[in-house]
Coordinates of C-alpha atoms in Angstrom, one line a residue:
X1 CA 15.0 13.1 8.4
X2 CA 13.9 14.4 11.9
X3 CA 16.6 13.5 14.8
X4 CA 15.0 11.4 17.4
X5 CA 14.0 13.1 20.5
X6 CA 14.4 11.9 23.7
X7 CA 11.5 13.7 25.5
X8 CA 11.9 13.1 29.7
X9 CA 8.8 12.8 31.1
X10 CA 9.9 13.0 34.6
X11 CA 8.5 11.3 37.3
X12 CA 10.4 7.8 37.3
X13 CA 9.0 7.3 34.0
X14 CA 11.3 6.0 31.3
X15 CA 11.3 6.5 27.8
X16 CA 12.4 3.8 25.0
X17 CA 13.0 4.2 20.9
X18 CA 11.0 1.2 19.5
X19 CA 10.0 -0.5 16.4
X20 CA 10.8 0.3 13.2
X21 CA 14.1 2.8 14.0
X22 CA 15.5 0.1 16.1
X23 CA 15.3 -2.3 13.4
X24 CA 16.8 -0.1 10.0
X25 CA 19.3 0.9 12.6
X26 CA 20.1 -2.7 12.7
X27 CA 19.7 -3.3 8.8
X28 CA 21.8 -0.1 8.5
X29 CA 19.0 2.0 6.8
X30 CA 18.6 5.4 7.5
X31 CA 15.3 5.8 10.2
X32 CA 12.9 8.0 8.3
X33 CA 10.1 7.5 11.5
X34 CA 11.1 7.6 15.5
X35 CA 8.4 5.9 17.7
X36 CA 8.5 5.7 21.6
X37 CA 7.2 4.3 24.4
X38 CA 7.2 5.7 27.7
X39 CA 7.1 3.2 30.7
X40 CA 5.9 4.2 34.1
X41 CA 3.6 6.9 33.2
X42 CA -0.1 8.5 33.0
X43 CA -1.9 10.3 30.3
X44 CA -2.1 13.3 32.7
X45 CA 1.6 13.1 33.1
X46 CA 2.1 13.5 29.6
X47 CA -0.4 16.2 28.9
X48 CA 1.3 18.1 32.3
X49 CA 4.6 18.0 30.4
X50 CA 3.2 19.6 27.2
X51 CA 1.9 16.6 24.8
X52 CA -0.5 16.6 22.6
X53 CA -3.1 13.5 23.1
X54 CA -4.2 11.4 19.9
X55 CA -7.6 10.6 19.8
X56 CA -9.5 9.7 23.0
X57 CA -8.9 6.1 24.0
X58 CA -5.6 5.9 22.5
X59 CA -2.8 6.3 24.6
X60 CA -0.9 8.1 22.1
X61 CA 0.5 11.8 22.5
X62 CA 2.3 13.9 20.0
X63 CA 5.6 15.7 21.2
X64 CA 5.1 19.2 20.5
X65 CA 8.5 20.2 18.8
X66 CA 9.2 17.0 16.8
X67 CA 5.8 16.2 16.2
X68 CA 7.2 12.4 17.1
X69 CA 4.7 9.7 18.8
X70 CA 4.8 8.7 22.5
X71 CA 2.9 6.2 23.5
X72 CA 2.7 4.7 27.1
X73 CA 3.1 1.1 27.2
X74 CA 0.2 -1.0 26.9
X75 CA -1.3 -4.6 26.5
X76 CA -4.2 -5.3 24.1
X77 CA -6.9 -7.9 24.4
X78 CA -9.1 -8.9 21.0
X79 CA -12.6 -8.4 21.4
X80 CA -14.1 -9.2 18.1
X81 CA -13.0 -10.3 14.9
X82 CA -11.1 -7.1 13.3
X83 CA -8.6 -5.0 13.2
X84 CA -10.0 -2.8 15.6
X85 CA -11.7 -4.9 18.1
X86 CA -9.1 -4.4 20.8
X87 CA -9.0 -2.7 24.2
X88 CA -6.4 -1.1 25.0
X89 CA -5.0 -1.5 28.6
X90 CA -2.5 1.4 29.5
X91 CA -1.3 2.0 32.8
X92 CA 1.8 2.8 35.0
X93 CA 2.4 -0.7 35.7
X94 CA 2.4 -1.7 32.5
X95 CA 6.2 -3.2 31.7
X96 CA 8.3 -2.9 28.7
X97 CA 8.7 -6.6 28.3
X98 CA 4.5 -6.9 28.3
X99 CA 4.3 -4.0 26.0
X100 CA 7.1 -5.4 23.3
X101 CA 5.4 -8.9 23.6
X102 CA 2.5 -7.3 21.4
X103 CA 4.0 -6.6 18.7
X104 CA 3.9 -8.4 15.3
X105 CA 7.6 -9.6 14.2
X106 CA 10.4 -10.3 16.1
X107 CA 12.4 -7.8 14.0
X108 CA 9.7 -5.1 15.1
X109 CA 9.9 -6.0 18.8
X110 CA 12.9 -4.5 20.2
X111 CA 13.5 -0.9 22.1
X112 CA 16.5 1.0 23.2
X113 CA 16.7 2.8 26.4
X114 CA 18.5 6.2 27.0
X115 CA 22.0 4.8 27.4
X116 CA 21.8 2.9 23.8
X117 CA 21.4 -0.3 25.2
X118 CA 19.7 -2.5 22.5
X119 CA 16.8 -4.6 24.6
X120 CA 16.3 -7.7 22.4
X121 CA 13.7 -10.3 24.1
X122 CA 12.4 -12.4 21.2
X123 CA 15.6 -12.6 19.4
X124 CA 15.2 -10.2 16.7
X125 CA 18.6 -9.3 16.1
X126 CA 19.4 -13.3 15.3
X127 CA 16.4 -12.8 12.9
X128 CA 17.7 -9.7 11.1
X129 CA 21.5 -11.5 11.1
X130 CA 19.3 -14.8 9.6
X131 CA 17.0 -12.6 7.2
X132 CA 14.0 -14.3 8.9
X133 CA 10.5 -12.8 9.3
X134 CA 8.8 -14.2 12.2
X135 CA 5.8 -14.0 14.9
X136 CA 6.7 -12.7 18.0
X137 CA 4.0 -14.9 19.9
X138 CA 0.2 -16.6 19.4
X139 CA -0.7 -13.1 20.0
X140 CA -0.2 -12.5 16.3
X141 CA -3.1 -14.5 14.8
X142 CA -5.6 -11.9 17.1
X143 CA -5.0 -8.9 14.2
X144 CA -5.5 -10.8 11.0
X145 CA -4.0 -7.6 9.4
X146 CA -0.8 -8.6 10.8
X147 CA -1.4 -11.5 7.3
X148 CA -0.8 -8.6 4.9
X149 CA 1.6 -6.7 7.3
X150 CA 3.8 -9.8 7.0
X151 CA 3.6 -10.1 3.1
X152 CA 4.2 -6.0 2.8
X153 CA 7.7 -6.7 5.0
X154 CA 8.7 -9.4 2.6
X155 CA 8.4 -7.2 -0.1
X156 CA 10.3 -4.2 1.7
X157 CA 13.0 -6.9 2.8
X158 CA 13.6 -8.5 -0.3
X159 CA 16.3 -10.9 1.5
X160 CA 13.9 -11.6 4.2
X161 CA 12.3 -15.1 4.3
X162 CA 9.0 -15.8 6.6
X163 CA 9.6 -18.6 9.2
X164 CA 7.6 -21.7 8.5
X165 CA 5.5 -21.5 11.4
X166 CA 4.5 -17.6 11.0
X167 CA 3.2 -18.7 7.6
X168 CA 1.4 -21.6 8.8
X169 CA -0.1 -19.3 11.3
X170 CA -1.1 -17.2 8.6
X171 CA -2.4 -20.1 6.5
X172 CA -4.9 -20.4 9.6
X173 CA -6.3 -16.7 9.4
X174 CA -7.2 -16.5 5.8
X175 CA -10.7 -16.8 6.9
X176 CA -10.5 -14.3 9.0
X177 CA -9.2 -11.2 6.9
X178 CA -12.8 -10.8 5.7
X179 CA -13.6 -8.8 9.1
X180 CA -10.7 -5.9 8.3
X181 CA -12.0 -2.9 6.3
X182 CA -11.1 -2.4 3.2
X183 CA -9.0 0.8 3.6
X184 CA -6.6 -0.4 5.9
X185 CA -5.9 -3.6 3.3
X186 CA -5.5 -0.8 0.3
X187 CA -2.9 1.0 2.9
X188 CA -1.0 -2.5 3.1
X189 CA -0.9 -3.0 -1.0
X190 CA -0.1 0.9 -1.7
X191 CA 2.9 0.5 0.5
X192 CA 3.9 -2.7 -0.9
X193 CA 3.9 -1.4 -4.3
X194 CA 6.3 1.1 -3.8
X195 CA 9.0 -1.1 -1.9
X196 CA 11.7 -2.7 -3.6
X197 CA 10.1 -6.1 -4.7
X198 CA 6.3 -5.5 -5.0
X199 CA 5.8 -8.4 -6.5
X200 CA 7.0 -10.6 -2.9
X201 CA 3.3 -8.8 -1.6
X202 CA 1.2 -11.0 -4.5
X203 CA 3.7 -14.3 -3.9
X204 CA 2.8 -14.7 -0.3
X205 CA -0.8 -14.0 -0.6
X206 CA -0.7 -16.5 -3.1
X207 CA 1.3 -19.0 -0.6
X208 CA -1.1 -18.6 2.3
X209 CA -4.5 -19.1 -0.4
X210 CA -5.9 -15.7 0.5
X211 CA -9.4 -15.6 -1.4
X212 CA -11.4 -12.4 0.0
X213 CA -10.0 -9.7 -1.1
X214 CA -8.0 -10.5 -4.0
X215 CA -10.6 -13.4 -5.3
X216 CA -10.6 -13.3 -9.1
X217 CA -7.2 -11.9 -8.9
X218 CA -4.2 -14.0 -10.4
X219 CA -1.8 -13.8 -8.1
X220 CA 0.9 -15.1 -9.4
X221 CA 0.8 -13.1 -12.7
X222 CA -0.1 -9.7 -10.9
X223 CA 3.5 -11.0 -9.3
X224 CA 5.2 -11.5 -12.3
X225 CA 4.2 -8.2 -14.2
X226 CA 5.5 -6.2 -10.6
X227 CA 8.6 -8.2 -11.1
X228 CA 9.2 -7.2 -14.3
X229 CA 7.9 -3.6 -15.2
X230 CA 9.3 -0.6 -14.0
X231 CA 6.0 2.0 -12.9
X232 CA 5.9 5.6 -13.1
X233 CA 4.1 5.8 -10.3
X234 CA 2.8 3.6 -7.3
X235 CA -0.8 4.8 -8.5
X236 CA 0.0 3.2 -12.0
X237 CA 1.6 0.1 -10.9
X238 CA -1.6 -0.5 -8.8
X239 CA -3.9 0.5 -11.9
X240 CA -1.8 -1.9 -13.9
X241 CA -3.2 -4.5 -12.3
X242 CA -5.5 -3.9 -14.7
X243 CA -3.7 -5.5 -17.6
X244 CA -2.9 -9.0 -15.8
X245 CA -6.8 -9.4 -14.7
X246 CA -10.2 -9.4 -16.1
X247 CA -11.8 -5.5 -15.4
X248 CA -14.4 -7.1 -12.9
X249 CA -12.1 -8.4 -10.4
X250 CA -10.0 -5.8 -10.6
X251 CA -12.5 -3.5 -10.5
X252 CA -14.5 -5.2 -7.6
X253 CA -11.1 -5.3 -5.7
X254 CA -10.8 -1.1 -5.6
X255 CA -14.0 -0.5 -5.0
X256 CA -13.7 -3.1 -1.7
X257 CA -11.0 -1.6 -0.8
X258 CA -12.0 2.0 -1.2
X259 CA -9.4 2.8 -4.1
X260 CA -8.8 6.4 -5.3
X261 CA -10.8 7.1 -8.1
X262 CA -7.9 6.9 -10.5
X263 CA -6.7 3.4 -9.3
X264 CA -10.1 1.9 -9.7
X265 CA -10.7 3.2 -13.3
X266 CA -7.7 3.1 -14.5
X267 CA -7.5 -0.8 -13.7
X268 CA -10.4 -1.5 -15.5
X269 CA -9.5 0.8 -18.7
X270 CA -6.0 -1.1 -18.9
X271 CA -8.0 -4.3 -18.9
X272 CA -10.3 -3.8 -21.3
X273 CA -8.6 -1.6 -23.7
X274 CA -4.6 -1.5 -23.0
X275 CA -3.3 -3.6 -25.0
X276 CA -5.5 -2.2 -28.4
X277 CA -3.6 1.2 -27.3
X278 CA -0.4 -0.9 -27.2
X279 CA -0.9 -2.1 -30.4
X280 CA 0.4 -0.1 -33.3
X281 CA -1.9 -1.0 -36.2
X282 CA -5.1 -1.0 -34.5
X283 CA -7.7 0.2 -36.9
X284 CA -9.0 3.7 -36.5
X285 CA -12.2 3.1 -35.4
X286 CA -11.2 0.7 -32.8
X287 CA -8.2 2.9 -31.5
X288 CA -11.0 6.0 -31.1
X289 CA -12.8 3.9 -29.1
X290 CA -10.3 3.4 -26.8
X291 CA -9.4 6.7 -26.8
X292 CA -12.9 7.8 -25.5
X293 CA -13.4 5.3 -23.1
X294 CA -10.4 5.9 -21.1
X295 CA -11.5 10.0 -21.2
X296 CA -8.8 10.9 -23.3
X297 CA -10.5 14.3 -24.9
X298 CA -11.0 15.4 -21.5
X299 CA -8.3 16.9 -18.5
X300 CA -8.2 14.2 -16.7
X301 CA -5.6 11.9 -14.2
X302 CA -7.1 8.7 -15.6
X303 CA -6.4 8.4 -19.3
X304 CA -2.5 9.9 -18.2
X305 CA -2.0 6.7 -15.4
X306 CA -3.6 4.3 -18.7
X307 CA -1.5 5.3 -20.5
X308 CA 1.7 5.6 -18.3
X309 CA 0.6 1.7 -17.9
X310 CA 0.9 0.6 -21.3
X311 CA 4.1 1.9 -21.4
X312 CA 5.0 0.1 -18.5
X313 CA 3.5 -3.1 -19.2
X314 CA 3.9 -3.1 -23.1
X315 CA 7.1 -1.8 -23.6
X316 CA 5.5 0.7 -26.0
X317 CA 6.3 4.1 -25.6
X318 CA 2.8 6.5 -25.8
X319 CA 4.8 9.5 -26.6
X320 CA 3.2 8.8 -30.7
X321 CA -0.1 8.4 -29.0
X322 CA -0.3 10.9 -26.9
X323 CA 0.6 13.6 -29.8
X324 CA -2.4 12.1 -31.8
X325 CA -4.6 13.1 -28.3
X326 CA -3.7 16.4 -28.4
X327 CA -4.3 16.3 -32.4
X328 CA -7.8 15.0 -31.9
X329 CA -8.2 17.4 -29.1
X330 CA -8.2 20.1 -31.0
X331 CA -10.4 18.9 -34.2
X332 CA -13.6 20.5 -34.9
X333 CA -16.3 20.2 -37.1
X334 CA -18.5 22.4 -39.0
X335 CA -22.6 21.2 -37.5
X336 CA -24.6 21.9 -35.0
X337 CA -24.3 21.4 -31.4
X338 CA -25.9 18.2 -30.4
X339 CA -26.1 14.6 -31.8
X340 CA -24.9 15.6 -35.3
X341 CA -22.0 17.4 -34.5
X342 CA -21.1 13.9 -32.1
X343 CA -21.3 12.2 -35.0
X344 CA -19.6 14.7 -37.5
X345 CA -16.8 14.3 -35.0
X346 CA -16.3 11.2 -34.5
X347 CA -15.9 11.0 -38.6
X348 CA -13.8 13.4 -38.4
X349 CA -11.6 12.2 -36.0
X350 CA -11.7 8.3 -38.1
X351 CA -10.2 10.0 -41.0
X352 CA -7.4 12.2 -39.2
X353 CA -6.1 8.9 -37.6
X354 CA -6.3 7.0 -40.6
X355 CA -4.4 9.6 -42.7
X356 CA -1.6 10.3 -39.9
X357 CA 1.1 8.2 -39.7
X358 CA 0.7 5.8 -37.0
X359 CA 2.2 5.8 -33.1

């Protein structure tokens, strides 16, 4: 973990820790991220005392030896209907208390100056002590990614219960999530998945009746099966997916939100063909053909995250399976190269799995 660093900027500007290390600090969990912000100053004070600058508009710099992000206080004003339809309003006069007002939850919203003096103005604290996730103002419903910010925390907090009113106010923005891009949605749900109860991410979605990105998507199973299988990966858990939903939706779900590669096939090959590979007396022909379609003959991360899957959502261990892979891998046939020697092949490999003993 880096130590937080307590850059002076000089000039009667005054530096506070913020955020997220104020808040684990408070649920006694180790900080593994230090953000600031800096009151009282200007982006050429900042660059004069050695920052870096982030980006051109953003009032964000990068201190130098910690690599740890200042940013000067700021207010925000929604311009259009997404996540990034904002300007940004930074200046010397903008105060602490205006700054912390913008922030999502109350548990999010508090900052501690250089003396260690905890400054708490929406009552997060109380919230943390009550396990209560909630809005810090109106403000909230003018990021509609805030919705699946919200249902990432309750998964991270597992304790944590969202306040009535914050999911009421969510209820209301369903409509508007449409206008977020994809990417930042798959950064929300790849987070969640590898927190300690994923499936608290599915559960609220459910609750609030979000139908844009996750339409065709059962919820509530996609909740169960992250309640109760244990994932070798967060890649995997999201393929498995897959095995809970029909291969379009999930399918149509990565490729909206711009899913690695692996993700999006691996969902779909789960769907459509992980629970003949969990079966152990599937017939040869069948089995082969779920062998090829997940790419199993070939190098490849796909067919390793199906089949990681299965274990995980079957019970059944692969190990047998994967052996036979390695055994087909390696047959060959005496014909030609082109369509005869496909076909020779694919005999051959019929009768090697129907004269091995079975996974």
């Amino acid at each position: 973990m880096t130590a937080p660093s307590w850059a002076d900027v000089g000039g009667g500007a005054k530096t506070y820790l913020v955020g997220g290390a104020v808040r684990d600090e408070l649920l006694k969990v180790t900080p593994i991220e230090f953000d600031w912000v800096v009151v009282g100053a200007t982006p050429e004070r900042m660059l004069a005392c050695g920052f870096n600058q982030v980006g051109r508009d953003f009032p964000v710099f990068l201190e130098p030896k910690s690599g740890q992000q200042y940013a000067l206080a700021r207010t925000e004003r929604r311009t259009g209907p997404g996540h990034a339809d904002f300007v940004c309003h930074a200046a010397p006069d903008v105060t602490l208390e205006e700054d912390l007002a913008r922030r999502d939850l109350t548990i999010n919203a508090m900052a501690r100056d250089g003396n260690g003096n905890l400054i708490d103005l929406h009552n997060g604290q109380r919230d943390i002590d009550d396990c209560v996730l909630r809005h810090v103002s109106p403000a909230f419903a003018e990021d509609p990614l805030r919705v699946f910010r919200v249902a990432r925390f309750a998964a991270q907090l597992p304790d944590f219960d969202i306040a009535a009113d914050t999911l009421a106010l969510m209820r209301s923005m369903v409509d508007e999530l449409s206008a977020l891009s994809g990417e930042r949605v798959f950064q929300e749900l790849q987070k969640a998945a590898g927190v300690p109860r994923p499936q608290r991410f599915f559960e609220t979605l459910h609750a609030i009746g979000e139908h844009h990105w996750f339409r065709g998507i059962d919820l509530l199973a996609t909740a169960g099966l992250f309640g109760s299988a244990a994932f070798a990966d967060t890649a995997t858990a999201l393929a498995c997916v897959g095995w809970v939903n029909d291969a379009q939706a999930a399918e149509r779900l990565y490729r909206d939100l711009r899913a690695p590669r692996r993700i999006l096939r691996g969902a779909g090959a789960l769907s459509r063909h992980g629970r003949t590979l969990a079966r152990r007396h599937a017939d040869a022909e069948t089995l082969l053909d779920a062998l090829t379609s997940i790419d199993a003959f070939r190098q490849n991360d796909v067919a390793d995250t199906v089949l990681d899957g299965v274990e995980a959502c079957s019970g059944e261990s692969m190990a047998g399976t994967r052996r036979l892979i390695d055994e087909l891998r390696g047959l060959r046939v005496d014909a030609e190269p082109g369509p005869d020697y496909g076909a020779a092949l694919r005999r051959r490999r019929i009768q090697w799995i129907e004269n091995q003993p079975r996974p």
